PDB file of C-alpha atoms in Angstrom:
ATOM      1  CA  UNK A   1       9.092 -33.638  22.954  1.00 73.00           C
ATOM      2  CA  UNK A   2      11.326 -32.576  20.113  1.00 81.00           C
ATOM      3  CA  UNK A   3       8.432 -30.759  18.381  1.00 84.00           C
ATOM      4  CA  UNK A   4       7.523 -28.866  21.552  1.00 87.00           C
ATOM      5  CA  UNK A   5      11.155 -27.692  21.969  1.00 88.00           C
ATOM      6  CA  UNK A   6      11.159 -26.569  18.360  1.00 89.00           C
ATOM      7  CA  UNK A   7       7.873 -24.693  18.933  1.00 91.00           C
ATOM      8  CA  UNK A   8       9.234 -23.027  22.103  1.00 91.00           C
ATOM      9  CA  UNK A   9      12.444 -22.006  20.301  1.00 91.00           C
ATOM     10  CA  UNK A  10      10.469 -20.635  17.322  1.00 93.00           C
ATOM     11  CA  UNK A  11       8.131 -18.774  19.675  1.00 92.00           C
ATOM     12  CA  UNK A  12      11.096 -17.212  21.506  1.00 92.00           C
ATOM     13  CA  UNK A  13      12.706 -16.115  18.227  1.00 93.00           C
ATOM     14  CA  UNK A  14       9.434 -14.604  17.006  1.00 93.00           C
ATOM     15  CA  UNK A  15       8.842 -12.892  20.354  1.00 93.00           C
ATOM     16  CA  UNK A  16      12.397 -11.470  20.262  1.00 91.00           C
ATOM     17  CA  UNK A  17      11.975 -10.105  16.749  1.00 90.00           C
ATOM     18  CA  UNK A  18       8.563  -8.678  17.667  1.00 89.00           C
ATOM     19  CA  UNK A  19      10.067  -6.973  20.727  1.00 90.00           C
ATOM     20  CA  UNK A  20      12.862  -5.538  18.556  1.00 90.00           C
ATOM     21  CA  UNK A  21      10.290  -4.153  16.124  1.00 88.00           C
ATOM     22  CA  UNK A  22       8.327  -2.517  18.948  1.00 86.00           C
ATOM     23  CA  UNK A  23      11.534  -0.892  20.220  1.00 88.00           C
ATOM     24  CA  UNK A  24      12.107   0.629  16.753  1.00 88.00           C
ATOM     25  CA  UNK A  25       8.760   2.493  16.733  1.00 88.00           C
ATOM     26  CA  UNK A  26      10.012   5.624  18.599  1.00 88.00           C
ATOM     27  CA  UNK A  27      13.006   5.919  16.246  1.00 89.00           C
ATOM     28  CA  UNK A  28      10.746   5.543  13.233  1.00 87.00           C
ATOM     29  CA  UNK A  29       8.428   8.214  14.643  1.00 89.00           C
ATOM     30  CA  UNK A  30      11.378  10.598  15.016  1.00 91.00           C
ATOM     31  CA  UNK A  31      12.481   9.854  11.454  1.00 92.00           C
ATOM     32  CA  UNK A  32       8.939  10.489  10.198  1.00 91.00           C
ATOM     33  CA  UNK A  33       8.743  13.854  11.992  1.00 93.00           C
ATOM     34  CA  UNK A  34      12.168  14.852  10.587  1.00 94.00           C
ATOM     35  CA  UNK A  35      11.173  13.757   7.074  1.00 93.00           C
ATOM     36  CA  UNK A  36       7.961  15.815   7.288  1.00 93.00           C
ATOM     37  CA  UNK A  37       9.932  18.867   8.467  1.00 93.00           C
ATOM     38  CA  UNK A  38      12.437  18.417   5.622  1.00 92.00           C
ATOM     39  CA  UNK A  39       9.608  18.081   3.119  1.00 91.00           C
ATOM     40  CA  UNK A  40       7.945  21.240   4.421  1.00 90.00           C
ATOM     41  CA  UNK A  41      11.239  23.177   4.194  1.00 89.00           C
ATOM     42  CA  UNK A  42      11.867  21.876   0.687  1.00 88.00           C
ATOM     43  CA  UNK A  43       8.367  22.859  -0.430  1.00 85.00           C
ATOM     44  CA  UNK A  44       8.828  26.330   1.052  1.00 83.00           C
ATOM     45  CA  UNK A  45      12.194  26.738  -0.666  1.00 81.00           C
ATOM     46  CA  UNK A  46      10.735  25.495  -3.946  1.00 77.00           C
ATOM     47  CA  UNK A  47       7.813  27.909  -3.628  1.00 75.00           C
ATOM     48  CA  UNK A  48      10.246  30.810  -3.077  1.00 71.00           C
ATOM     49  CA  UNK A  49      12.220  29.793  -6.159  1.00 69.00           C
ATOM     50  CA  UNK A  50       9.031  29.528  -8.207  1.00 64.00           C
ATOM     51  CA  UNK A  51       7.973  32.971  -7.040  1.00 59.00           C
ATOM     52  CA  UNK A  52      11.314  34.511  -7.999  1.00 60.00           C
ATOM     53  CA  UNK A  53      11.330  32.845 -11.406  1.00 58.00           C
ATOM     54  CA  UNK A  54       7.658  33.401 -12.150  1.00 56.00           C
ATOM     55  CA  UNK A  55       7.526  37.025 -11.052  1.00 60.00           C
ATOM     56  CA  UNK A  56      10.771  38.840 -11.827  1.00 66.00           C
ATOM     57  CA  UNK A  57       9.030  42.188 -11.269  1.00 67.00           C
ATOM     58  CA  UNK A  58       8.242  41.143  -7.711  1.00 64.00           C
ATOM     59  CA  UNK A  59      11.878  40.154  -7.130  1.00 66.00           C
ATOM     60  CA  UNK A  60      13.030  43.430  -8.676  1.00 73.00           C
ATOM     61  CA  UNK A  61      10.742  45.394  -6.339  1.00 72.00           C
ATOM     62  CA  UNK A  62      12.015  43.303  -3.420  1.00 72.00           C
ATOM     63  CA  UNK A  63      15.647  44.098  -4.313  1.00 80.00           C
ATOM     64  CA  UNK A  64      14.803  47.761  -4.858  1.00 82.00           C
ATOM     65  CA  UNK A  65      13.235  48.055  -1.400  1.00 85.00           C
ATOM     66  CA  UNK A  66      16.208  46.293   0.181  1.00 86.00           C
ATOM     67  CA  UNK A  67      18.635  48.601  -1.643  1.00 87.00           C
ATOM     68  CA  UNK A  68      16.835  51.654  -0.238  1.00 88.00           C
ATOM     69  CA  UNK A  69      17.086  50.234   3.289  1.00 88.00           C
ATOM     70  CA  UNK A  70      20.817  49.466   2.906  1.00 88.00           C
ATOM     71  CA  UNK A  71      21.454  52.956   1.517  1.00 87.00           C
ATOM     72  CA  UNK A  72      19.607  54.534   4.455  1.00 88.00           C
ATOM     73  CA  UNK A  73      21.538  52.286   6.862  1.00 88.00           C
ATOM     74  CA  UNK A  74      24.904  53.455   5.482  1.00 86.00           C
ATOM     75  CA  UNK A  75      23.835  57.122   5.531  1.00 84.00           C
ATOM     76  CA  UNK A  76      22.707  56.827   9.140  1.00 84.00           C
ATOM     77  CA  UNK A  77      25.804  55.156  10.529  1.00 81.00           C
ATOM     78  CA  UNK A  78      28.180  57.291   8.436  1.00 81.00           C
ATOM     79  CA  UNK A  79      26.686  60.558   9.670  1.00 80.00           C
ATOM     80  CA  UNK A  80      26.004  59.725  13.332  1.00 80.00           C
ATOM     81  CA  UNK A  81      28.383  59.479  16.293  1.00 78.00           C
ATOM     82  CA  UNK A  82      29.157  55.898  17.295  1.00 77.00           C
ATOM     83  CA  UNK A  83      27.577  56.456  20.712  1.00 78.00           C
ATOM     84  CA  UNK A  84      24.144  56.721  19.041  1.00 81.00           C
ATOM     85  CA  UNK A  85      24.467  53.494  16.992  1.00 82.00           C
ATOM     86  CA  UNK A  86      22.605  51.210  19.427  1.00 83.00           C
ATOM     87  CA  UNK A  87      19.564  53.505  19.257  1.00 85.00           C
ATOM     88  CA  UNK A  88      19.615  54.704  15.647  1.00 86.00           C
ATOM     89  CA  UNK A  89      20.516  51.384  14.022  1.00 85.00           C
ATOM     90  CA  UNK A  90      18.247  49.169  16.127  1.00 86.00           C
ATOM     91  CA  UNK A  91      15.887  47.271  13.843  1.00 87.00           C
ATOM     92  CA  UNK A  92      18.127  47.850  10.819  1.00 88.00           C
ATOM     93  CA  UNK A  93      21.028  45.565  11.749  1.00 89.00           C
ATOM     94  CA  UNK A  94      21.853  42.682  14.037  1.00 87.00           C
ATOM     95  CA  UNK A  95      23.446  43.365  17.422  1.00 89.00           C
ATOM     96  CA  UNK A  96      26.686  41.842  16.112  1.00 89.00           C
ATOM     97  CA  UNK A  97      26.870  44.347  13.250  1.00 87.00           C
ATOM     98  CA  UNK A  98      26.026  47.283  15.516  1.00 86.00           C
ATOM     99  CA  UNK A  99      28.761  46.229  17.972  1.00 85.00           C
ATOM    100  CA  UNK A 100      31.303  45.866  15.153  1.00 85.00           C
ATOM    101  CA  UNK A 101      30.384  49.293  13.824  1.00 82.00           C
ATOM    102  CA  UNK A 102      30.692  50.832  17.261  1.00 79.00           C
ATOM    103  CA  UNK A 103      34.136  49.313  17.803  1.00 79.00           C
ATOM    104  CA  UNK A 104      35.837  49.209  14.411  1.00 72.00           C
ATOM    105  CA  UNK A 105      33.941  50.572  11.440  1.00 58.00           C
ATOM    106  CA  UNK A 106      33.441  54.174  12.500  1.00 55.00           C
ATOM    107  CA  UNK A 107      34.946  56.565   9.941  1.00 52.00           C
ATOM    108  CA  UNK A 108      38.412  57.726  10.876  1.00 51.00           C
ATOM    109  CA  UNK A 109      37.554  61.386  11.475  1.00 45.00           C
ATOM    110  CA  UNK A 110      36.879  63.075  14.770  1.00 44.00           C
ATOM    111  CA  UNK A 111      33.258  63.482  15.770  1.00 43.00           C
ATOM    112  CA  UNK A 112      33.507  67.191  16.500  1.00 40.00           C
ATOM    113  CA  UNK A 113      34.245  68.079  12.882  1.00 47.00           C
ATOM    114  CA  UNK A 114      32.797  64.964  11.276  1.00 56.00           C
ATOM    115  CA  UNK A 115      32.237  65.390   7.567  1.00 62.00           C
ATOM    116  CA  UNK A 116      28.929  64.635   5.902  1.00 72.00           C
ATOM    117  CA  UNK A 117      28.963  61.366   3.957  1.00 74.00           C
ATOM    118  CA  UNK A 118      27.011  60.770   0.771  1.00 79.00           C
ATOM    119  CA  UNK A 119      26.327  57.290  -0.592  1.00 79.00           C
ATOM    120  CA  UNK A 120      26.894  57.619  -4.353  1.00 80.00           C
ATOM    121  CA  UNK A 121      27.270  53.896  -5.104  1.00 80.00           C
ATOM    122  CA  UNK A 122      25.192  50.954  -3.929  1.00 83.00           C
ATOM    123  CA  UNK A 123      25.910  47.966  -6.167  1.00 83.00           C
ATOM    124  CA  UNK A 124      24.391  44.515  -5.867  1.00 82.00           C
ATOM    125  CA  UNK A 125      26.871  41.640  -5.760  1.00 80.00           C
ATOM    126  CA  UNK A 126      24.263  38.884  -5.382  1.00 74.00           C
ATOM    127  CA  UNK A 127      20.538  39.462  -5.918  1.00 71.00           C
ATOM    128  CA  UNK A 128      19.191  35.914  -5.619  1.00 69.00           C
ATOM    129  CA  UNK A 129      18.139  34.234  -2.436  1.00 66.00           C
ATOM    130  CA  UNK A 130      17.144  35.644   0.895  1.00 70.00           C
ATOM    131  CA  UNK A 131      20.584  37.173   1.552  1.00 82.00           C
ATOM    132  CA  UNK A 132      21.401  40.061  -0.771  1.00 86.00           C
ATOM    133  CA  UNK A 133      25.032  41.158  -0.997  1.00 88.00           C
ATOM    134  CA  UNK A 134      25.910  44.794  -1.648  1.00 88.00           C
ATOM    135  CA  UNK A 135      29.022  46.814  -2.342  1.00 88.00           C
ATOM    136  CA  UNK A 136      28.527  50.316  -0.918  1.00 86.00           C
ATOM    137  CA  UNK A 137      30.760  53.381  -1.155  1.00 86.00           C
ATOM    138  CA  UNK A 138      30.330  56.292   1.247  1.00 82.00           C
ATOM    139  CA  UNK A 139      32.097  59.505   0.228  1.00 81.00           C
ATOM    140  CA  UNK A 140      32.873  62.738   2.047  1.00 78.00           C
ATOM    141  CA  UNK A 141      35.113  65.674   1.193  1.00 77.00           C
ATOM    142  CA  UNK A 142      37.942  64.093   3.190  1.00 74.00           C
ATOM    143  CA  UNK A 143      37.704  60.395   2.371  1.00 75.00           C
ATOM    144  CA  UNK A 144      35.863  57.565   0.671  1.00 78.00           C
ATOM    145  CA  UNK A 145      35.013  54.292   2.363  1.00 81.00           C
ATOM    146  CA  UNK A 146      33.823  51.030   0.789  1.00 84.00           C
ATOM    147  CA  UNK A 147      31.804  48.342   2.532  1.00 85.00           C
ATOM    148  CA  UNK A 148      30.452  44.925   1.680  1.00 88.00           C
ATOM    149  CA  UNK A 149      27.062  44.435   3.292  1.00 89.00           C
ATOM    150  CA  UNK A 150      24.864  41.341   3.531  1.00 90.00           C
ATOM    151  CA  UNK A 151      21.164  42.073   3.953  1.00 89.00           C
ATOM    152  CA  UNK A 152      18.785  39.304   5.030  1.00 87.00           C
ATOM    153  CA  UNK A 153      15.449  39.946   3.304  1.00 81.00           C
ATOM    154  CA  UNK A 154      13.597  37.469   5.531  1.00 80.00           C
ATOM    155  CA  UNK A 155      14.627  39.168   8.771  1.00 84.00           C
ATOM    156  CA  UNK A 156      14.948  42.597   7.111  1.00 87.00           C
ATOM    157  CA  UNK A 157      18.294  43.203   8.841  1.00 88.00           C
ATOM    158  CA  UNK A 158      21.898  43.825   7.862  1.00 90.00           C
ATOM    159  CA  UNK A 159      23.569  40.615   9.047  1.00 89.00           C
ATOM    160  CA  UNK A 160      27.193  41.044   7.968  1.00 90.00           C
ATOM    161  CA  UNK A 161      29.419  43.934   7.111  1.00 88.00           C
ATOM    162  CA  UNK A 162      33.081  44.479   6.320  1.00 86.00           C
ATOM    163  CA  UNK A 163      35.090  47.541   5.420  1.00 83.00           C
ATOM    164  CA  UNK A 164      37.225  47.468   2.284  1.00 81.00           C
ATOM    165  CA  UNK A 165      40.274  49.551   1.568  1.00 73.00           C
ATOM    166  CA  UNK A 166      40.110  52.026  -1.312  1.00 69.00           C
ATOM    167  CA  UNK A 167      43.329  53.165  -2.912  1.00 66.00           C
ATOM    168  CA  UNK A 168      43.142  55.965  -5.431  1.00 59.00           C
ATOM    169  CA  UNK A 169      39.469  55.363  -6.128  1.00 50.00           C
ATOM    170  CA  UNK A 170      38.608  59.060  -5.927  1.00 51.00           C
ATOM    171  CA  UNK A 171      40.722  62.084  -6.754  1.00 50.00           C
ATOM    172  CA  UNK A 172      39.865  63.883  -3.509  1.00 51.00           C
ATOM    173  CA  UNK A 173      40.951  61.009  -1.252  1.00 46.00           C
ATOM    174  CA  UNK A 174      43.834  61.918   1.039  1.00 46.00           C
TER     175      UNK A 174
END
């Protein structure tokens, strides 16, 4: 009798641990899927880094193309009325950036006699990674304006932008 009780107790303990293990299978499956996704992302990131390091000419061409797009972006929004921004800047910047430009970043001159802006300086602040950071200066006869711009090379869009204050940077600034 004592041996049968011991066998029943041992069977119940084993059945309980087996049931617990079966309940862990969905969690382990989720962890496996997450680990595979993390591994894939890490491999992709590593491949990008290898490409940048192994082919600096390719990265230089990539940065050069992005610089041309950012320069064109600044020329377009500096020389267009804010009412045309949603149409002219679509596909060049995120909706957030276009809305900020429409509301706050428009040059402080009236649109009827708006001066023509040139973009004499486009400097790279950070050229590594998928987000390139630029310092851009737009200059007209009346004023000069500086911007910091973040360009996402994966999405090929300007994702962030802020206007900087220039004090005495150019002789013709009023």
